[in-house]
PDB file of C-alpha atoms and ligand atoms in Angstrom:
ATOM      1  CA  MET W   1      32.531  45.164 -52.908  1.00 69.00           C
ATOM      2  CA  ARG W   2      29.152  43.260 -53.286  1.00 78.00           C
ATOM      3  CA  GLU W   3      26.006  44.687 -51.692  1.00 86.00           C
ATOM      4  CA  HIS W   4      24.809  42.688 -48.385  1.00 92.00           C
ATOM      5  CA  LEU W   5      22.317  40.134 -48.499  1.00 97.00           C
ATOM      6  CA  LYS W   6      19.125  41.246 -46.442  1.00 98.00           C
ATOM      7  CA  LEU W   7      18.036  38.216 -44.119  1.00 98.00           C
ATOM      8  CA  ALA W   8      14.701  38.983 -42.350  1.00 98.00           C
ATOM      9  CA  VAL W   9      14.623  36.174 -39.545  1.00 98.00           C
ATOM     10  CA  ILE W  10      10.556  35.711 -38.272  1.00 99.00           C
ATOM     11  CA  ILE W  11       9.644  34.475 -35.007  1.00 98.00           C
ATOM     12  CA  GLY W  12       6.734  32.544 -35.631  1.00 98.00           C
ATOM     13  CA  SER W  13       5.684  32.102 -31.857  1.00 98.00           C
ATOM     14  CA  THR W  14       3.798  34.756 -29.997  1.00 98.00           C
ATOM     15  CA  ARG W  15       2.567  32.525 -27.158  1.00 98.00           C
ATOM     16  CA  HIS W  16       3.136  33.760 -23.859  1.00 98.00           C
ATOM     17  CA  GLY W  17       6.154  32.097 -22.367  1.00 98.00           C
ATOM     18  CA  ARG W  18       7.437  31.054 -25.480  1.00 98.00           C
ATOM     19  CA  PHE W  19      10.864  29.760 -26.197  1.00 98.00           C
ATOM     20  CA  GLY W  20      11.225  31.312 -30.168  1.00 98.00           C
ATOM     21  CA  PRO W  21      13.148  34.371 -29.184  1.00 98.00           C
ATOM     22  CA  THR W  22      15.781  32.624 -27.825  1.00 98.00           C
ATOM     23  CA  VAL W  23      16.089  29.981 -30.767  1.00 98.00           C
ATOM     24  CA  ALA W  24      15.609  33.025 -33.263  1.00 98.00           C
ATOM     25  CA  GLY W  25      18.229  35.098 -31.373  1.00 98.00           C
ATOM     26  CA  TRP W  26      20.688  32.263 -31.791  1.00 98.00           C
ATOM     27  CA  PHE W  27      19.879  32.037 -35.378  1.00 98.00           C
ATOM     28  CA  ALA W  28      19.876  35.989 -36.208  1.00 98.00           C
ATOM     29  CA  ASP W  29      23.326  36.084 -34.461  1.00 98.00           C
ATOM     30  CA  ARG W  30      24.848  32.875 -36.395  1.00 98.00           C
ATOM     31  CA  ALA W  31      23.515  34.530 -39.323  1.00 98.00           C
ATOM     32  CA  ARG W  32      25.366  38.066 -38.449  1.00 98.00           C
ATOM     33  CA  LYS W  33      28.543  36.256 -38.030  1.00 97.00           C
ATOM     34  CA  HIS W  34      28.035  34.356 -41.476  1.00 95.00           C
ATOM     35  CA  GLY W  35      29.693  37.281 -43.159  1.00 91.00           C
ATOM     36  CA  ASP W  36      27.182  38.381 -45.947  1.00 91.00           C
ATOM     37  CA  LEU W  37      23.894  38.598 -44.214  1.00 97.00           C
ATOM     38  CA  ASP W  38      22.279  41.921 -42.907  1.00 98.00           C
ATOM     39  CA  VAL W  39      19.607  40.606 -40.313  1.00 98.00           C
ATOM     40  CA  ASP W  40      16.334  42.426 -39.472  1.00 98.00           C
ATOM     41  CA  LEU W  41      14.696  40.196 -36.395  1.00 98.00           C
ATOM     42  CA  ILE W  42      11.095  40.180 -37.037  1.00 98.00           C
ATOM     43  CA  ASP W  43       8.840  39.539 -34.020  1.00 98.00           C
ATOM     44  CA  LEU W  44       5.319  38.423 -34.765  1.00 98.00           C
ATOM     45  CA  ALA W  45       4.160  39.283 -31.403  1.00 98.00           C
ATOM     46  CA  GLU W  46       5.160  42.729 -31.966  1.00 98.00           C
ATOM     47  CA  THR W  47       4.105  43.525 -35.366  1.00 98.00           C
ATOM     48  CA  GLY W  48       0.482  44.274 -34.471  1.00 97.00           C
ATOM     49  CA  LEU W  49      -1.231  42.146 -37.754  1.00 98.00           C
ATOM     50  CA  PRO W  50      -4.700  42.003 -37.486  1.00 97.00           C
ATOM     51  CA  GLU W  51      -5.833  38.162 -37.323  1.00 95.00           C
ATOM     52  CA  THR W  52      -8.619  38.486 -39.728  1.00 95.00           C
ATOM     53  CA  LEU W  53      -7.747  38.937 -43.368  1.00 95.00           C
ATOM     54  CA  PRO W  54      -9.751  42.015 -45.725  1.00 93.00           C
ATOM     55  CA  ASP W  55     -11.569  41.794 -48.945  1.00 94.00           C
ATOM     56  CA  HIS W  56      -9.796  42.240 -52.164  1.00 88.00           C
ATOM     57  CA  ASP W  57     -10.952  45.981 -52.311  1.00 92.00           C
ATOM     58  CA  GLU W  58     -10.287  46.706 -48.783  1.00 95.00           C
ATOM     59  CA  THR W  59      -6.887  48.866 -48.201  1.00 94.00           C
ATOM     60  CA  ALA W  60      -4.018  47.029 -45.867  1.00 94.00           C
ATOM     61  CA  PRO W  61      -3.928  48.492 -42.016  1.00 96.00           C
ATOM     62  CA  ASP W  62      -0.918  50.396 -41.256  1.00 98.00           C
ATOM     63  CA  PRO W  63       0.709  47.278 -39.415  1.00 98.00           C
ATOM     64  CA  VAL W  64       0.777  45.337 -42.705  1.00 98.00           C
ATOM     65  CA  LEU W  65       2.139  48.016 -44.466  1.00 98.00           C
ATOM     66  CA  ALA W  66       4.924  48.466 -42.480  1.00 98.00           C
ATOM     67  CA  LEU W  67       5.552  44.736 -42.284  1.00 98.00           C
ATOM     68  CA  GLY W  68       5.301  44.566 -45.772  1.00 98.00           C
ATOM     69  CA  ILE W  69       8.327  47.260 -46.280  1.00 98.00           C
ATOM     70  CA  ARG W  70      10.668  44.963 -44.120  1.00 98.00           C
ATOM     71  CA  LEU W  71       9.660  41.707 -45.696  1.00 98.00           C
ATOM     72  CA  ALA W  72      10.076  43.492 -49.409  1.00 98.00           C
ATOM     73  CA  ALA W  73      13.272  44.709 -48.597  1.00 98.00           C
ATOM     74  CA  ALA W  74      14.354  41.154 -47.490  1.00 98.00           C
ATOM     75  CA  ASP W  75      16.642  38.708 -50.224  1.00 98.00           C
ATOM     76  CA  ALA W  76      15.983  35.764 -47.715  1.00 98.00           C
ATOM     77  CA  TYR W  77      13.782  34.795 -45.149  1.00 99.00           C
ATOM     78  CA  ALA W  78      14.369  32.239 -42.064  1.00 98.00           C
ATOM     79  CA  VAL W  79      10.922  31.113 -40.512  1.00 99.00           C
ATOM     80  CA  VAL W  80      11.340  30.132 -36.659  1.00 99.00           C
ATOM     81  CA  THR W  81       8.940  27.740 -35.972  1.00 98.00           C
ATOM     82  CA  PRO W  82       7.609  25.792 -33.059  1.00 98.00           C
ATOM     83  CA  GLU W  83       5.432  22.557 -33.550  1.00 98.00           C
ATOM     84  CA  TYR W  84       1.882  22.792 -32.263  1.00 98.00           C
ATOM     85  CA  ASN W  85      -0.457  19.513 -32.693  1.00 98.00           C
ATOM     86  CA  HIS W  86       1.786  18.294 -35.620  1.00 98.00           C
ATOM     87  CA  GLY W  87       1.263  21.789 -37.254  1.00 98.00           C
ATOM     88  CA  TYR W  88       2.962  25.440 -36.896  1.00 98.00           C
ATOM     89  CA  PRO W  89       0.928  28.124 -35.031  1.00 98.00           C
ATOM     90  CA  ALA W  90      -1.807  29.991 -36.293  1.00 98.00           C
ATOM     91  CA  PRO W  91      -0.522  34.015 -36.145  1.00 98.00           C
ATOM     92  CA  LEU W  92       2.314  32.586 -38.554  1.00 98.00           C
ATOM     93  CA  LYS W  93      -0.198  31.239 -40.961  1.00 98.00           C
ATOM     94  CA  THR W  94      -1.827  34.821 -40.982  1.00 98.00           C
ATOM     95  CA  ALA W  95       1.287  36.366 -41.205  1.00 98.00           C
ATOM     96  CA  ILE W  96       2.440  34.619 -44.497  1.00 98.00           C
ATOM     97  CA  ASP W  97      -1.050  34.995 -46.005  1.00 98.00           C
ATOM     98  CA  TRP W  98      -1.093  39.090 -45.553  1.00 98.00           C
ATOM     99  CA  TYR W  99       1.595  38.804 -48.120  1.00 98.00           C
ATOM    100  CA  TYR W 100       2.333  37.582 -51.462  1.00 97.00           C
ATOM    101  CA  ASP W 101       4.612  39.287 -53.862  1.00 97.00           C
ATOM    102  CA  GLU W 102       7.045  39.618 -50.904  1.00 98.00           C
ATOM    103  CA  TRP W 103       7.798  36.010 -50.914  1.00 98.00           C
ATOM    104  CA  LYS W 104       7.948  35.338 -54.762  1.00 98.00           C
ATOM    105  CA  ALA W 105      11.303  34.395 -55.961  1.00 98.00           C
ATOM    106  CA  LYS W 106      13.333  34.219 -52.446  1.00 98.00           C
ATOM    107  CA  PRO W 107      14.624  31.298 -50.507  1.00 98.00           C
ATOM    108  CA  VAL W 108      13.443  30.758 -47.194  1.00 99.00           C
ATOM    109  CA  ALA W 109      15.093  28.435 -44.642  1.00 98.00           C
ATOM    110  CA  LEU W 110      12.689  26.550 -41.820  1.00 98.00           C
ATOM    111  CA  VAL W 111      14.247  26.977 -38.032  1.00 98.00           C
ATOM    112  CA  SER W 112      12.163  24.433 -36.244  1.00 98.00           C
ATOM    113  CA  TYR W 113      11.939  23.053 -32.881  1.00 98.00           C
ATOM    114  CA  GLY W 114       9.434  21.205 -30.222  1.00 98.00           C
ATOM    115  CA  ARG W 115       9.534  17.770 -28.775  1.00 98.00           C
ATOM    116  CA  GLU W 116      10.923  14.316 -30.276  1.00 96.00           C
ATOM    117  CA  SER W 117       9.891  15.436 -33.896  1.00 96.00           C
ATOM    118  CA  GLY W 118      11.940  18.521 -33.665  1.00 98.00           C
ATOM    119  CA  GLY W 119       9.136  20.499 -35.621  1.00 98.00           C
ATOM    120  CA  ARG W 120       9.453  18.822 -38.534  1.00 98.00           C
ATOM    121  CA  HIS W 121       5.986  18.499 -38.903  1.00 98.00           C
ATOM    122  CA  ALA W 122       5.464  22.080 -39.074  1.00 98.00           C
ATOM    123  CA  ALA W 123       8.505  22.196 -41.072  1.00 98.00           C
ATOM    124  CA  ALA W 124       6.989  20.132 -43.823  1.00 98.00           C
ATOM    125  CA  GLN W 125       3.705  22.253 -44.057  1.00 98.00           C
ATOM    126  CA  LEU W 126       5.528  25.506 -44.001  1.00 98.00           C
ATOM    127  CA  ARG W 127       7.807  23.972 -47.044  1.00 98.00           C
ATOM    128  CA  GLU W 128       4.181  23.268 -49.046  1.00 98.00           C
ATOM    129  CA  VAL W 129       2.769  26.760 -47.987  1.00 98.00           C
ATOM    130  CA  PHE W 130       5.998  28.383 -49.271  1.00 98.00           C
ATOM    131  CA  GLY W 131       5.929  26.325 -52.677  1.00 98.00           C
ATOM    132  CA  GLU W 132       2.414  28.097 -53.304  1.00 98.00           C
ATOM    133  CA  LEU W 133       3.908  31.351 -52.899  1.00 98.00           C
ATOM    134  CA  HIS W 134       6.696  31.117 -55.126  1.00 98.00           C
ATOM    135  CA  ALA W 135       9.502  31.001 -52.731  1.00 98.00           C
ATOM    136  CA  VAL W 136      12.186  28.254 -52.576  1.00 98.00           C
ATOM    137  CA  VAL W 137      12.781  26.659 -49.294  1.00 98.00           C
ATOM    138  CA  VAL W 138      16.210  25.510 -49.031  1.00 98.00           C
ATOM    139  CA  ARG W 139      17.045  21.727 -48.642  1.00 98.00           C
ATOM    140  CA  ASP W 140      18.785  21.992 -45.275  1.00 98.00           C
ATOM    141  CA  GLY W 141      16.937  23.604 -42.379  1.00 98.00           C
ATOM    142  CA  ILE W 142      17.413  23.045 -38.976  1.00 98.00           C
ATOM    143  CA  ALA W 143      15.274  20.617 -36.540  1.00 98.00           C
ATOM    144  CA  LEU W 144      15.841  21.082 -32.836  1.00 98.00           C
ATOM    145  CA  ASP W 145      14.627  17.840 -31.129  1.00 97.00           C
ATOM    146  CA  CYS W 146      13.657  18.468 -27.090  1.00 98.00           C
ATOM    147  CA  TYR W 147      15.804  21.630 -27.298  1.00 98.00           C
ATOM    148  CA  TRP W 148      15.697  22.047 -23.579  1.00 98.00           C
ATOM    149  CA  GLU W 149      18.234  19.300 -23.362  1.00 97.00           C
ATOM    150  CA  GLU W 150      20.785  21.679 -24.892  1.00 97.00           C
ATOM    151  CA  PHE W 151      20.996  24.242 -22.370  1.00 98.00           C
ATOM    152  CA  ALA W 152      24.839  24.947 -21.159  1.00 97.00           C
ATOM    153  CA  ALA W 153      25.671  24.463 -17.235  1.00 97.00           C
ATOM    154  CA  ASP W 154      25.463  28.395 -16.804  1.00 97.00           C
ATOM    155  CA  GLY W 155      21.888  28.514 -18.490  1.00 97.00           C
ATOM    156  CA  SER W 156      22.745  29.572 -22.139  1.00 97.00           C
ATOM    157  CA  TRP W 157      21.290  28.112 -25.025  1.00 98.00           C
ATOM    158  CA  PRO W 158      22.430  25.814 -27.272  1.00 98.00           C
ATOM    159  CA  ARG W 159      25.820  24.656 -25.424  1.00 97.00           C
ATOM    160  CA  ALA W 160      28.632  24.522 -27.530  1.00 97.00           C
ATOM    161  CA  THR W 161      28.340  20.849 -28.125  1.00 96.00           C
ATOM    162  CA  ALA W 162      24.775  20.868 -29.413  1.00 97.00           C
ATOM    163  CA  ALA W 163      24.678  19.575 -33.108  1.00 96.00           C
ATOM    164  CA  CYS W 164      22.908  22.700 -34.396  1.00 97.00           C
ATOM    165  CA  ASN W 165      25.645  24.459 -34.333  1.00 97.00           C
ATOM    166  CA  THR W 166      27.016  22.749 -36.950  1.00 96.00           C
ATOM    167  CA  ALA W 167      23.872  22.352 -38.993  1.00 97.00           C
ATOM    168  CA  VAL W 168      23.461  26.061 -39.086  1.00 98.00           C
ATOM    169  CA  LYS W 169      26.411  26.755 -41.323  1.00 98.00           C
ATOM    170  CA  THR W 170      25.108  24.671 -43.780  1.00 98.00           C
ATOM    171  CA  THR W 171      21.489  25.925 -43.973  1.00 98.00           C
ATOM    172  CA  LEU W 172      23.181  29.645 -44.152  1.00 98.00           C
ATOM    173  CA  ASP W 173      25.546  28.515 -46.545  1.00 98.00           C
ATOM    174  CA  GLN W 174      22.336  27.159 -48.706  1.00 98.00           C
ATOM    175  CA  LEU W 175      20.237  30.422 -47.769  1.00 98.00           C
ATOM    176  CA  SER W 176      23.077  32.741 -49.196  1.00 98.00           C
ATOM    177  CA  TRP W 177      23.556  31.154 -51.978  1.00 98.00           C
ATOM    178  CA  TRP W 178      20.100  31.168 -52.989  1.00 98.00           C
ATOM    179  CA  ALA W 179      19.543  34.823 -51.821  1.00 98.00           C
ATOM    180  CA  LEU W 180      22.420  36.017 -54.330  1.00 97.00           C
ATOM    181  CA  ALA W 181      21.515  33.620 -57.064  1.00 98.00           C
ATOM    182  CA  LEU W 182      17.382  34.578 -57.187  1.00 98.00           C
ATOM    183  CA  ARG W 183      18.451  38.786 -56.209  1.00 98.00           C
ATOM    184  CA  GLU W 184      20.815  38.239 -59.393  1.00 97.00           C
ATOM    185  CA  ALA W 185      18.086  36.329 -61.422  1.00 98.00           C
ATOM    186  CA  ARG W 186      15.206  39.143 -60.053  1.00 98.00           C
ATOM    187  CA  ASN W 187      17.394  41.800 -60.930  1.00 97.00           C
ATOM    188  CA  THR W 188      18.188  40.547 -64.831  1.00 97.00           C
ATOM    189  CA  THR W 189      14.727  39.210 -65.323  1.00 96.00           C
ATOM    190  CA  PRO W 190      11.761  40.147 -62.621  1.00 94.00           C
ATOM    191  CA  TYR W 191       9.588  37.109 -61.648  1.00 95.00           C
ATOM    192  CA  THR W 192       5.900  38.195 -63.409  1.00 93.00           C
ATOM    193  CA  THR W 193       4.464  34.266 -63.134  1.00 87.00           C
TER     194      THR W 193
HETATM  195  C1  FMN H   1      -0.990  23.667 -28.003  1.00 63.22           C
HETATM  196  C2  FMN H   1       0.706  23.102 -28.094  1.00 63.22           C
HETATM  197  C3  FMN H   1       0.771  21.778 -28.689  1.00 63.22           C
HETATM  198  C4  FMN H   1       1.812  21.126 -29.185  1.00 63.22           C
HETATM  199  N1  FMN H   1       2.072  19.975 -29.836  1.00 63.22           N
HETATM  200  C5  FMN H   1       3.388  19.358 -30.040  1.00 63.22           C
HETATM  201  C6  FMN H   1       3.753  18.863 -31.229  1.00 63.22           C
HETATM  202  O1  FMN H   1       2.872  18.124 -31.695  1.00 63.22           O
HETATM  203  N2  FMN H   1       5.017  18.359 -31.524  1.00 63.22           N
HETATM  204  C7  FMN H   1       5.960  18.637 -30.664  1.00 63.22           C
HETATM  205  O2  FMN H   1       7.054  18.104 -30.961  1.00 63.22           O
HETATM  206  N3  FMN H   1       5.476  19.502 -29.575  1.00 63.22           N
HETATM  207  C8  FMN H   1       4.494  20.206 -29.201  1.00 63.22           C
HETATM  208  N4  FMN H   1       4.555  21.146 -28.350  1.00 63.22           N
HETATM  209  C9  FMN H   1       5.492  21.503 -27.682  1.00 63.22           C
HETATM  210  C10 FMN H   1       6.350  22.931 -28.315  1.00 63.22           C
HETATM  211  O3  FMN H   1       7.061  22.343 -29.204  1.00 63.22           O
HETATM  212  C11 FMN H   1       7.251  23.454 -27.239  1.00 63.22           C
HETATM  213  O4  FMN H   1       6.106  23.769 -25.892  1.00 63.22           O
HETATM  214  C12 FMN H   1       7.839  24.596 -27.901  1.00 63.22           C
HETATM  215  O5  FMN H   1       8.250  25.513 -26.765  1.00 63.22           O
HETATM  216  C13 FMN H   1       6.245  25.593 -28.275  1.00 63.22           C
HETATM  217  O6  FMN H   1       7.475  27.107 -28.840  1.00 63.22           O
HETATM  218  P1  FMN H   1       6.873  28.414 -28.517  1.00 63.22           P
HETATM  219  O7  FMN H   1       7.559  27.992 -26.780  1.00 63.22           O
HETATM  220  O8  FMN H   1       7.962  29.037 -28.891  1.00 63.22           O
HETATM  221  O9  FMN H   1       6.041  28.449 -28.150  1.00 63.22           O
HETATM  222  C14 FMN H   1       3.430  21.512 -28.337  1.00 63.22           C
HETATM  223  C15 FMN H   1       2.905  22.552 -27.431  1.00 63.22           C
HETATM  224  C16 FMN H   1       1.908  23.606 -27.211  1.00 63.22           C
HETATM  225  C17 FMN H   1       1.868  24.645 -26.499  1.00 63.22           C
END
């Protein structure tokens, strides 16, 4: 049987009182049920990454090395991001910038949330950033407009009728396809450009 694909789901918000873990937990749960993905849920609020990047000749601090192992093990990423002033959070950018080879030739799904824009400005910026890092952002991400309107009566999120429950399958299908294709390609022909 084929080895499961490894998916790292990254919680991009570190804000006090954040909603990010709820979105990421929902996405991770759906990914686990997809059938071919093993999920590693990465919370940037817990990784202890330094805010300041080093010079080229400096050794990476332990938290950077520890997260690097988890990112390197992944065949695919899902980045869960809120939108702050039409951008994505600064700690998420710092986390992305700590690494380079880890992102290469791997697919990324963008799961964004916010007010009416559903985090689309943040997602558009991340698409550009991951292009620079030789990663492949899948076409159909998830954008959650005014997510607070999708609570169920019992307080759970999202309610069963929320559109994201349908959209998530398309995103996971695309992410799995690319993850498998690129894993096979990397194994056959190491990506060295
Ligand atoms: C500093 C700040 C700026 C925000 N700017 C935007 C924005 O430009 N567009 C938007 O749709 N929502 C905006 N919001 C609303 C956030 O998307 C919303 O509060 C979301 O819950 C933030 O994610 P978090 O709770 O995981 O940190 C902003 C929120 C904050 C705190």
